[in-house]
Amino acid sequence: MYTRVNDLVSIRLIAMAWRYLSKSMFGSSGGESEEEDLQAAAIIASMGRKRCWGGSVFGHKIYKRDRAAAERLLMLKYFDEESIFDDDQFRRRYRMRKPLFLRIVDELTTANSFFKQRRNAAGAKGFSPIHKCTAAMRVLMYGQAADAVDDVLMMGESTVLKCVKVFVKTVISVYQEEYLRPPRQHEIEEMMTSNAARGFPGKTGSIDCMHWEWANCPSGWHGVYKGHKGKPTMILEAIASEDLRIWHAFFGLPGSHNDINVLHRSPVFDDLANGNAPEVEFTVNGNIYSMGYYLADGIYPNWATLVKSISAPVSKKHNVYARRQESCRKDVERTFGVLRAKWKILHSPARLWNPRDLNSIVRACVILHKIIVDERGKDVAQLHNSEWPGAANPPINQNRNVPAIAQLIDAYSVIKSKETSASLRNDLVEHIWELYGTSSGPFARMHGH
């Protein structure tokens, strides 16, 4: 009976559309009312157009969410002058201070009209920019499913997912030029000065990889994305400094790769090979070197730009070096820990289906992490006790001309030189032993040994 009624309704609507079409083409009057003409016009206008996912569908239940009440409650909790929660609670729950969050909202709203508040066809106000950005941040910060945001912010699942995807893409488009770039000359000099005081002159960061589990990886792709973790994952390669800043992020390779495969495919040394990297020169144990290096773990190859530990130290000299190298290399491990603790979506299995969306989420989280770290660097005294402590100059070498293939081969042969790698590590062993191993070193004198 129900199916028959639906068929009759469909036939009547098609007949209305046909009468309206006849009237408009031949001028004949079918006697239908103005309301029927409008309905028929809407039917004809929608013919041949694919219906979007969700939306208004005949027979579906309509949830009347009180958006205005949710907006008032959100403002009362965090954004009014006399809000319920203070600035310290805002900082813990939004991962940043309120002025920084409001500045990001304003810049995203200026860059993308999606975040502007509009009225719908019925004249009712839509979600405000703060409301949309809060929904996206809730998913990123707590790793919640999109449906879990509905009961607090009165926003449907599909709308939350759209807010997340548009939010991360807009963050990338607005901030990637400043926060997804290699370090500038003065920043490299600051890092080298700081690392020289730790016993590693010439060090410009630590490199490592992190896996992010992909829960909704298609079954046909499991053989590619499943590696030693036992589950489908995607890999993030990053270079981080002592202050938790991320200077290089390369994400998207399947979890079946190891760190060596990722290194061979990443653009981490492209600027150095192309001659676009800033000049670096330092002295260790009386020898001069012209390339900076990263601290790495044992799986990485013996290259001139990578300094590894000694897996089985025998002498005291090697033992001291191994402990110092492994201690300083933890900078990137600490950064991964803070990144995943701050943005819980990277700690939980990814629920989205498209690898491009996952790539955008990771890049946006890296950008937001670096924005927060840079903001805290301006005012270290106001850091929260439970959190990690943490441009005016133009980019270096605007000329991006790619050299000839022979020059690239020569450059990479210098980067991958095993002789330079062995010589550099031996010099660092002697240098660190002079600082930390002998009784006459500055570290020993400082501690009264």
Tab-separated table of C-alpha atoms in Angstrom:
chain	number	residue	atom	x	y	z
A	1	MET	CA	0.000	0.000	0.000
A	2	TYR	CA	2.803	2.421	0.965
A	3	THR	CA	4.697	1.706	-2.259
A	4	ARG	CA	1.547	2.306	-4.306
A	5	VAL	CA	0.931	5.678	-2.655
A	6	ASN	CA	4.510	6.708	-3.366
A	7	ASP	CA	4.104	5.703	-7.015
A	8	LEU	CA	0.943	7.802	-7.291
A	9	VAL	CA	2.734	10.799	-5.808
A	10	SER	CA	5.612	10.403	-8.257
A	11	ILE	CA	3.205	10.138	-11.201
A	12	ARG	CA	1.367	13.276	-10.087
A	13	LEU	CA	4.620	15.234	-9.787
A	14	ILE	CA	5.760	14.110	-13.227
A	15	ALA	CA	2.407	15.134	-14.649
A	16	MET	CA	2.702	18.546	-13.019
A	17	ALA	CA	6.156	18.998	-14.508
A	18	TRP	CA	4.895	17.999	-17.953
A	19	ARG	CA	1.963	20.437	-17.788
A	20	TYR	CA	4.286	23.251	-16.788
A	21	LEU	CA	6.670	22.418	-19.637
A	22	SER	CA	3.772	22.378	-22.125
A	23	LYS	CA	2.518	25.704	-20.866
A	24	SER	CA	5.933	27.347	-21.151
A	25	MET	CA	6.593	25.999	-24.651
A	26	PHE	CA	3.150	26.172	-26.303
A	27	GLY	CA	1.313	28.679	-24.163
A	28	SER	CA	-1.465	26.235	-23.279
A	29	SER	CA	-3.093	26.596	-19.872
A	30	GLY	CA	-3.528	23.458	-17.894
A	31	GLY	CA	-5.506	25.072	-15.131
A	32	GLU	CA	-2.931	24.333	-12.452
A	33	SER	CA	-2.319	26.770	-9.584
A	34	GLU	CA	0.736	28.995	-9.144
A	35	GLU	CA	2.019	26.753	-6.350
A	36	GLU	CA	1.896	23.747	-8.648
A	37	ASP	CA	3.748	25.692	-11.312
A	38	LEU	CA	6.532	26.469	-8.840
A	39	GLN	CA	6.769	22.842	-7.759
A	40	ALA	CA	6.944	21.710	-11.362
A	41	ALA	CA	9.618	24.290	-12.136
A	42	ALA	CA	11.686	23.000	-9.223
A	43	ILE	CA	11.366	19.436	-10.501
A	44	ILE	CA	12.504	20.383	-13.991
A	45	ALA	CA	15.388	22.428	-12.628
A	46	SER	CA	16.605	19.455	-10.603
A	47	MET	CA	16.413	16.977	-13.490
A	48	GLY	CA	19.847	15.811	-14.581
A	49	ARG	CA	21.518	17.117	-11.439
A	50	LYS	CA	23.057	14.607	-9.064
A	51	ARG	CA	21.713	14.811	-5.539
A	52	CYS	CA	24.334	15.576	-2.885
A	53	TRP	CA	24.951	13.130	-0.085
A	54	GLY	CA	22.395	13.624	2.695
A	55	GLY	CA	20.324	16.773	2.557
A	56	SER	CA	16.544	17.002	2.437
A	57	VAL	CA	15.025	13.721	1.307
A	58	PHE	CA	11.313	12.929	1.266
A	59	GLY	CA	10.475	10.629	4.166
A	60	HIS	CA	13.650	11.283	6.178
A	61	LYS	CA	13.334	12.447	9.746
A	62	ILE	CA	14.222	16.094	10.334
A	63	TYR	CA	16.249	16.975	13.453
A	64	LYS	CA	15.476	20.512	14.530
A	65	ARG	CA	18.730	21.547	16.177
A	66	ASP	CA	18.732	24.759	18.168
A	67	ARG	CA	21.834	26.338	16.634
A	68	ALA	CA	21.246	29.685	18.292
A	69	ALA	CA	21.154	28.132	21.762
A	70	ALA	CA	24.341	26.173	21.093
A	71	GLU	CA	26.005	29.372	19.864
A	72	ARG	CA	24.969	31.310	22.984
A	73	LEU	CA	26.186	28.523	25.257
A	74	LEU	CA	29.546	28.312	23.451
A	75	MET	CA	30.081	32.057	23.754
A	76	LEU	CA	29.022	31.995	27.406
A	77	LYS	CA	31.495	29.220	28.192
A	78	TYR	CA	34.615	30.603	26.518
A	79	PHE	CA	34.284	33.866	24.595
A	80	ASP	CA	32.206	36.336	26.624
A	81	GLU	CA	33.930	38.919	28.799
A	82	GLU	CA	32.761	37.075	31.928
A	83	SER	CA	32.970	33.554	30.549
A	84	ILE	CA	32.375	30.481	32.688
A	85	PHE	CA	35.829	29.021	31.996
A	86	ASP	CA	38.952	31.127	32.475
A	87	ASP	CA	41.915	31.581	30.134
A	88	ASP	CA	43.830	28.676	31.652
A	89	GLN	CA	40.979	26.250	30.932
A	90	PHE	CA	40.569	27.688	27.457
A	91	ARG	CA	44.240	27.068	26.799
A	92	ARG	CA	44.068	23.448	27.888
A	93	ARG	CA	40.934	22.714	25.851
A	94	TYR	CA	41.827	24.649	22.706
A	95	ARG	CA	45.591	23.915	22.900
A	96	MET	CA	46.327	27.637	22.517
A	97	ARG	CA	45.581	30.999	24.051
A	98	LYS	CA	42.310	32.742	23.248
A	99	PRO	CA	43.822	35.705	21.299
A	100	LEU	CA	45.732	33.283	19.066
A	101	PHE	CA	42.607	31.214	18.372
A	102	LEU	CA	40.559	34.318	17.531
A	103	ARG	CA	43.323	35.534	15.226
A	104	ILE	CA	43.346	32.194	13.395
A	105	VAL	CA	39.545	32.321	13.058
A	106	ASP	CA	39.692	35.832	11.590
A	107	GLU	CA	42.427	34.922	9.109
A	108	LEU	CA	40.642	31.750	7.979
A	109	THR	CA	37.352	33.638	7.587
A	110	THR	CA	39.094	36.260	5.462
A	111	ALA	CA	40.719	33.596	3.291
A	112	ASN	CA	37.666	31.341	2.839
A	113	SER	CA	34.053	32.523	2.689
A	114	PHE	CA	32.912	29.108	3.938
A	115	PHE	CA	33.502	30.243	7.523
A	116	LYS	CA	31.355	33.376	7.206
A	117	GLN	CA	27.951	33.288	8.850
A	118	ARG	CA	25.077	33.262	6.376
A	119	ARG	CA	21.341	32.885	6.367
A	120	ASN	CA	19.688	29.883	4.776
A	121	ALA	CA	16.726	29.904	2.403
A	122	ALA	CA	14.347	30.171	5.355
A	123	GLY	CA	16.134	33.265	6.672
A	124	ALA	CA	17.636	31.529	9.702
A	125	LYS	CA	21.237	32.258	10.639
A	126	GLY	CA	23.810	29.557	10.020
A	127	PHE	CA	26.841	28.666	12.093
A	128	SER	CA	29.264	31.432	13.040
A	129	PRO	CA	33.017	31.285	12.219
A	130	ILE	CA	33.865	30.489	15.850
A	131	HIS	CA	31.260	27.717	15.863
A	132	LYS	CA	32.653	26.091	12.695
A	133	CYS	CA	36.283	26.369	13.770
A	134	THR	CA	35.445	24.995	17.227
A	135	ALA	CA	33.775	21.945	15.667
A	136	ALA	CA	36.831	21.274	13.512
A	137	MET	CA	39.201	21.800	16.425
A	138	ARG	CA	37.212	19.407	18.640
A	139	VAL	CA	37.708	16.625	16.122
A	140	LEU	CA	41.423	17.389	15.760
A	141	MET	CA	42.107	17.932	19.464
A	142	TYR	CA	40.201	15.013	20.952
A	143	GLY	CA	40.090	12.596	18.027
A	144	GLN	CA	36.328	12.355	18.380
A	145	ALA	CA	34.025	10.961	15.751
A	146	ALA	CA	32.114	13.649	13.892
A	147	ASP	CA	28.840	12.449	15.389
A	148	ALA	CA	30.156	13.012	18.942
A	149	VAL	CA	30.224	16.780	18.419
A	150	ASP	CA	26.515	16.985	17.628
A	151	ASP	CA	25.139	16.860	21.180
A	152	VAL	CA	27.236	19.863	22.310
A	153	LEU	CA	27.532	22.078	19.239
A	154	MET	CA	24.251	21.055	17.565
A	155	MET	CA	25.964	20.317	14.265
A	156	GLY	CA	25.209	17.313	12.095
A	157	GLU	CA	27.793	14.684	11.242
A	158	SER	CA	28.146	15.638	7.581
A	159	THR	CA	28.501	19.328	8.497
A	160	VAL	CA	31.214	18.532	11.045
A	161	LEU	CA	33.177	16.498	8.502
A	162	LYS	CA	32.884	19.305	5.977
A	163	CYS	CA	34.095	21.813	8.579
A	164	VAL	CA	37.128	19.622	9.356
A	165	LYS	CA	38.114	19.175	5.710
A	166	VAL	CA	37.662	22.845	4.817
A	167	PHE	CA	39.402	23.934	8.040
A	168	VAL	CA	42.581	21.908	7.453
A	169	LYS	CA	42.806	22.865	3.770
A	170	THR	CA	42.370	26.551	4.596
A	171	VAL	CA	44.987	26.348	7.359
A	172	ILE	CA	47.432	24.873	4.842
A	173	SER	CA	46.703	27.482	2.179
A	174	VAL	CA	47.051	30.388	4.635
A	175	TYR	CA	50.033	29.269	6.732
A	176	GLN	CA	52.086	26.739	4.758
A	177	GLU	CA	54.373	29.350	3.213
A	178	GLU	CA	55.578	30.418	6.650
A	179	TYR	CA	55.244	27.255	8.730
A	180	LEU	CA	56.049	24.468	6.241
A	181	ARG	CA	59.366	25.887	5.082
A	182	PRO	CA	63.001	25.007	5.805
A	183	PRO	CA	64.813	27.129	8.392
A	184	ARG	CA	66.319	30.450	7.398
A	185	GLN	CA	69.934	31.440	7.897
A	186	HIS	CA	69.515	33.057	11.318
A	187	GLU	CA	67.388	30.146	12.543
A	188	ILE	CA	70.049	27.643	11.497
A	189	GLU	CA	72.685	29.682	13.295
A	190	GLU	CA	70.584	29.693	16.469
A	191	MET	CA	70.087	25.918	16.293
A	192	MET	CA	73.803	25.307	15.702
A	193	THR	CA	74.735	27.512	18.644
A	194	SER	CA	72.293	25.667	20.902
A	195	ASN	CA	73.428	22.225	19.721
A	196	ALA	CA	77.122	23.121	20.008
A	197	ALA	CA	76.515	23.751	23.697
A	198	ARG	CA	75.075	20.212	23.901
A	199	GLY	CA	78.169	18.704	22.290
A	200	PHE	CA	77.070	18.511	18.642
A	201	PRO	CA	78.356	21.465	16.585
A	202	GLY	CA	76.849	21.479	13.107
A	203	LYS	CA	73.678	19.643	14.164
A	204	THR	CA	70.538	21.182	12.624
A	205	GLY	CA	67.923	18.762	13.950
A	206	SER	CA	66.915	15.143	14.485
A	207	ILE	CA	65.135	12.976	11.905
A	208	ASP	CA	62.761	10.062	12.398
A	209	CYS	CA	59.449	8.573	11.208
A	210	MET	CA	56.053	8.131	12.883
A	211	HIS	CA	53.235	5.784	11.838
A	212	TRP	CA	49.557	6.778	11.879
A	213	GLU	CA	47.124	3.861	11.821
A	214	TRP	CA	44.507	3.983	9.070
A	215	ALA	CA	41.386	2.252	10.373
A	216	ASN	CA	39.319	2.678	7.196
A	217	CYS	CA	42.004	1.620	4.747
A	218	PRO	CA	40.288	-0.227	1.860
A	219	SER	CA	40.779	-3.976	2.088
A	220	GLY	CA	42.407	-4.114	-1.333
A	221	TRP	CA	45.161	-1.782	-0.126
A	222	HIS	CA	46.080	-3.676	3.049
A	223	GLY	CA	49.002	-5.399	1.389
A	224	VAL	CA	50.570	-2.027	0.593
A	225	TYR	CA	49.785	-0.132	3.783
A	226	LYS	CA	50.402	-2.918	6.311
A	227	GLY	CA	53.990	-3.234	7.546
A	228	HIS	CA	55.761	-4.244	10.739
A	229	LYS	CA	53.054	-2.505	12.803
A	230	GLY	CA	50.617	-5.265	11.833
A	231	LYS	CA	47.937	-2.759	10.791
A	232	PRO	CA	47.519	-0.403	7.831
A	233	THR	CA	49.454	2.796	8.554
A	234	MET	CA	50.749	5.903	6.838
A	235	ILE	CA	54.178	7.362	7.606
A	236	LEU	CA	55.208	10.857	8.669
A	237	GLU	CA	58.885	11.750	8.295
A	238	ALA	CA	59.873	14.814	10.321
A	239	ILE	CA	62.896	16.832	11.375
A	240	ALA	CA	62.615	18.584	14.727
A	241	SER	CA	64.813	20.795	16.851
A	242	GLU	CA	65.282	21.005	20.615
A	243	ASP	CA	62.498	23.600	21.000
A	244	LEU	CA	59.990	21.157	19.385
A	245	ARG	CA	59.787	23.045	16.107
A	246	ILE	CA	59.198	20.874	13.049
A	247	TRP	CA	61.287	22.004	10.078
A	248	HIS	CA	60.446	19.236	7.648
A	249	ALA	CA	57.314	17.093	7.317
A	250	PHE	CA	56.805	14.470	4.612
A	251	PHE	CA	53.647	12.364	4.937
A	252	GLY	CA	51.722	9.846	2.875
A	253	LEU	CA	53.902	6.828	2.114
A	254	PRO	CA	52.364	3.419	2.968
A	255	GLY	CA	53.287	1.704	6.215
A	256	SER	CA	55.015	-1.175	4.393
A	257	HIS	CA	58.008	1.151	3.874
A	258	ASN	CA	60.808	1.438	6.375
A	259	ASP	CA	62.716	4.592	7.277
A	260	ILE	CA	65.303	4.018	4.532
A	261	ASN	CA	62.628	3.758	1.804
A	262	VAL	CA	60.992	6.934	3.091
A	263	LEU	CA	64.331	8.746	3.134
A	264	HIS	CA	65.028	7.844	-0.508
A	265	ARG	CA	61.624	9.213	-1.555
A	266	SER	CA	61.468	12.336	0.609
A	267	PRO	CA	62.629	15.792	-0.523
A	268	VAL	CA	64.601	16.360	2.677
A	269	PHE	CA	67.936	16.916	0.892
A	270	ASP	CA	66.620	18.410	-2.357
A	271	ASP	CA	67.514	21.988	-1.426
A	272	LEU	CA	70.999	20.899	-0.423
A	273	ALA	CA	71.519	19.072	-3.709
A	274	ASN	CA	70.085	21.955	-5.743
A	275	GLY	CA	72.309	24.504	-4.050
A	276	ASN	CA	69.367	26.323	-2.432
A	277	ALA	CA	70.191	25.450	1.186
A	278	PRO	CA	71.910	28.039	3.420
A	279	GLU	CA	75.643	27.713	3.868
A	280	VAL	CA	76.789	25.801	6.946
A	281	GLU	CA	80.367	25.539	8.146
A	282	PHE	CA	81.629	24.237	11.468
A	283	THR	CA	84.718	22.738	13.042
A	284	VAL	CA	84.907	19.488	15.042
A	285	ASN	CA	88.132	18.143	16.522
A	286	GLY	CA	90.149	20.526	14.344
A	287	ASN	CA	88.489	19.450	11.071
A	288	ILE	CA	86.238	21.724	8.980
A	289	TYR	CA	82.905	20.504	7.547
A	290	SER	CA	80.655	22.354	5.098
A	291	MET	CA	77.318	20.517	5.532
A	292	GLY	CA	75.044	20.345	8.543
A	293	TYR	CA	73.787	16.999	9.752
A	294	TYR	CA	70.824	15.371	11.487
A	295	LEU	CA	70.957	12.880	14.321
A	296	ALA	CA	69.330	9.584	13.343
A	297	ASP	CA	68.781	6.100	14.735
A	298	GLY	CA	70.494	2.921	13.613
A	299	ILE	CA	68.345	2.063	10.586
A	300	TYR	CA	69.449	5.105	8.602
A	301	PRO	CA	72.356	4.802	6.125
A	302	ASN	CA	75.856	6.102	6.755
A	303	TRP	CA	75.630	9.428	4.963
A	304	ALA	CA	77.608	12.611	5.511
A	305	THR	CA	74.402	14.412	6.532
A	306	LEU	CA	73.298	11.770	9.076
A	307	VAL	CA	75.046	10.987	12.354
A	308	LYS	CA	74.099	7.744	14.092
A	309	SER	CA	74.877	6.245	17.455
A	310	ILE	CA	77.180	3.278	18.110
A	311	SER	CA	75.017	0.198	18.495
A	312	ALA	CA	77.438	-1.835	20.620
A	313	PRO	CA	79.874	0.548	22.360
A	314	VAL	CA	82.894	-1.169	23.859
A	315	SER	CA	85.150	1.573	25.152
A	316	LYS	CA	84.203	4.328	27.592
A	317	LYS	CA	84.723	6.882	24.861
A	318	HIS	CA	82.174	5.215	22.602
A	319	ASN	CA	79.812	4.685	25.502
A	320	VAL	CA	79.797	8.390	26.380
A	321	TYR	CA	79.219	9.312	22.742
A	322	ALA	CA	76.350	6.822	22.356
A	323	ARG	CA	74.572	8.129	25.450
A	324	ARG	CA	74.909	11.747	24.332
A	325	GLN	CA	73.785	11.020	20.758
A	326	GLU	CA	70.742	9.035	21.870
A	327	SER	CA	69.837	11.720	24.387
A	328	CYS	CA	69.966	14.564	21.862
A	329	ARG	CA	68.229	12.497	19.180
A	330	LYS	CA	65.178	12.318	21.445
A	331	ASP	CA	64.236	15.822	20.297
A	332	VAL	CA	62.220	14.369	17.429
A	333	GLU	CA	60.721	11.661	19.673
A	334	ARG	CA	59.584	14.325	22.127
A	335	THR	CA	58.100	16.315	19.254
A	336	PHE	CA	56.133	13.298	18.030
A	337	GLY	CA	54.868	12.730	21.568
A	338	VAL	CA	53.737	16.334	21.976
A	339	LEU	CA	52.175	16.391	18.491
A	340	ARG	CA	50.113	13.260	19.156
A	341	ALA	CA	49.175	14.315	22.691
A	342	LYS	CA	48.068	17.748	21.526
A	343	TRP	CA	46.174	16.551	18.440
A	344	LYS	CA	44.578	13.284	19.517
A	345	ILE	CA	43.323	12.580	16.022
A	346	LEU	CA	46.899	11.486	15.193
A	347	HIS	CA	46.920	9.179	18.218
A	348	SER	CA	43.655	7.438	17.301
A	349	PRO	CA	43.168	5.332	14.168
A	350	ALA	CA	42.192	7.492	11.182
A	351	ARG	CA	38.523	7.084	10.229
A	352	LEU	CA	38.470	8.943	6.925
A	353	TRP	CA	38.606	7.135	3.603
A	354	ASN	CA	40.583	9.447	1.346
A	355	PRO	CA	44.394	9.557	1.724
A	356	ARG	CA	44.380	13.188	0.571
A	357	ASP	CA	42.193	14.149	3.533
A	358	LEU	CA	44.592	12.385	5.902
A	359	ASN	CA	47.515	14.202	4.317
A	360	SER	CA	45.758	17.548	4.821
A	361	ILE	CA	45.002	16.722	8.461
A	362	VAL	CA	48.628	15.844	9.248
A	363	ARG	CA	49.994	18.942	7.543
A	364	ALA	CA	47.463	21.171	9.301
A	365	CYS	CA	48.314	19.652	12.693
A	366	VAL	CA	52.024	20.247	12.042
A	367	ILE	CA	51.296	23.874	11.092
A	368	LEU	CA	49.132	24.496	14.161
A	369	HIS	CA	51.746	22.852	16.372
A	370	LYS	CA	54.436	25.147	15.029
A	371	ILE	CA	52.209	28.233	15.326
A	372	ILE	CA	51.628	27.432	18.996
A	373	VAL	CA	55.317	26.802	19.658
A	374	ASP	CA	56.274	30.074	17.967
A	375	GLU	CA	53.620	31.940	19.923
A	376	ARG	CA	54.857	30.486	23.200
A	377	GLY	CA	58.413	31.435	22.364
A	378	LYS	CA	57.354	35.068	22.545
A	379	ASP	CA	56.004	34.704	26.069
A	380	VAL	CA	57.612	31.720	27.825
A	381	ALA	CA	56.644	32.971	31.281
A	382	GLN	CA	52.937	32.226	30.643
A	383	LEU	CA	53.333	28.554	29.763
A	384	HIS	CA	51.002	26.129	31.439
A	385	ASN	CA	52.699	23.726	33.839
A	386	SER	CA	51.239	20.657	32.163
A	387	GLU	CA	52.521	21.570	28.682
A	388	TRP	CA	55.898	21.354	27.000
A	389	PRO	CA	57.936	24.559	26.834
A	390	GLY	CA	58.758	25.303	24.116
A	391	ALA	CA	59.382	36.561	9.953
A	392	ALA	CA	60.570	39.222	8.979
A	393	ASN	CA	63.494	37.834	6.961
A	394	PRO	CA	62.755	36.674	3.426
A	395	PRO	CA	63.360	33.010	2.506
A	396	ILE	CA	66.868	32.042	1.514
A	397	ASN	CA	67.811	31.712	-2.154
A	398	GLN	CA	64.649	32.606	-4.037
A	399	ASN	CA	66.334	31.222	-7.184
A	400	ARG	CA	64.933	27.707	-7.666
A	401	ASN	CA	66.676	26.808	-10.928
A	402	VAL	CA	67.256	23.078	-11.056
A	403	PRO	CA	70.881	22.211	-11.863
A	404	ALA	CA	71.944	19.778	-14.532
A	405	ILE	CA	71.641	16.062	-13.874
A	406	ALA	CA	75.427	15.672	-13.633
A	407	GLN	CA	75.567	18.331	-10.940
A	408	LEU	CA	72.751	16.612	-9.014
A	409	ILE	CA	74.589	13.305	-9.156
A	410	ASP	CA	77.757	14.927	-7.865
A	411	ALA	CA	75.860	16.705	-5.099
A	412	TYR	CA	74.165	13.518	-3.927
A	413	SER	CA	77.451	11.649	-4.025
A	414	VAL	CA	78.787	14.214	-1.541
A	415	ILE	CA	75.661	13.932	0.616
A	416	LYS	CA	75.890	10.111	0.665
A	417	SER	CA	79.647	9.955	1.273
A	418	LYS	CA	80.414	7.144	3.721
A	419	GLU	CA	83.977	8.370	4.208
A	420	THR	CA	82.762	11.779	5.397
A	421	SER	CA	80.203	10.059	7.625
A	422	ALA	CA	82.846	7.923	9.342
A	423	SER	CA	85.242	10.848	9.702
A	424	LEU	CA	82.543	13.106	11.174
A	425	ARG	CA	81.436	10.506	13.696
A	426	ASN	CA	85.011	9.838	14.803
A	427	ASP	CA	85.586	13.557	15.297
A	428	LEU	CA	82.354	13.840	17.278
A	429	VAL	CA	83.405	10.913	19.469
A	430	GLU	CA	86.649	12.711	20.317
A	431	HIS	CA	84.864	16.049	20.793
A	432	ILE	CA	82.223	14.651	23.156
A	433	TRP	CA	84.829	12.699	25.083
A	434	GLU	CA	86.743	15.942	25.557
A	435	LEU	CA	83.581	17.646	26.861
A	436	TYR	CA	81.949	14.914	28.925
A	437	GLY	CA	84.383	12.045	29.381
A	438	THR	CA	87.658	13.446	30.691
A	439	SER	CA	88.088	14.909	34.148
A	440	SER	CA	89.394	18.154	32.602
A	441	GLY	CA	86.348	18.715	30.387
A	442	PRO	CA	83.931	21.579	31.061
A	443	PHE	CA	81.061	19.228	31.928
A	444	ALA	CA	83.199	17.379	34.463
A	445	ARG	CA	84.490	20.642	35.985
A	446	MET	CA	80.967	21.993	36.206
A	447	HIS	CA	79.851	18.974	38.240
A	448	GLY	CA	82.995	18.800	40.383
A	449	HIS	CA	84.401	15.540	38.919
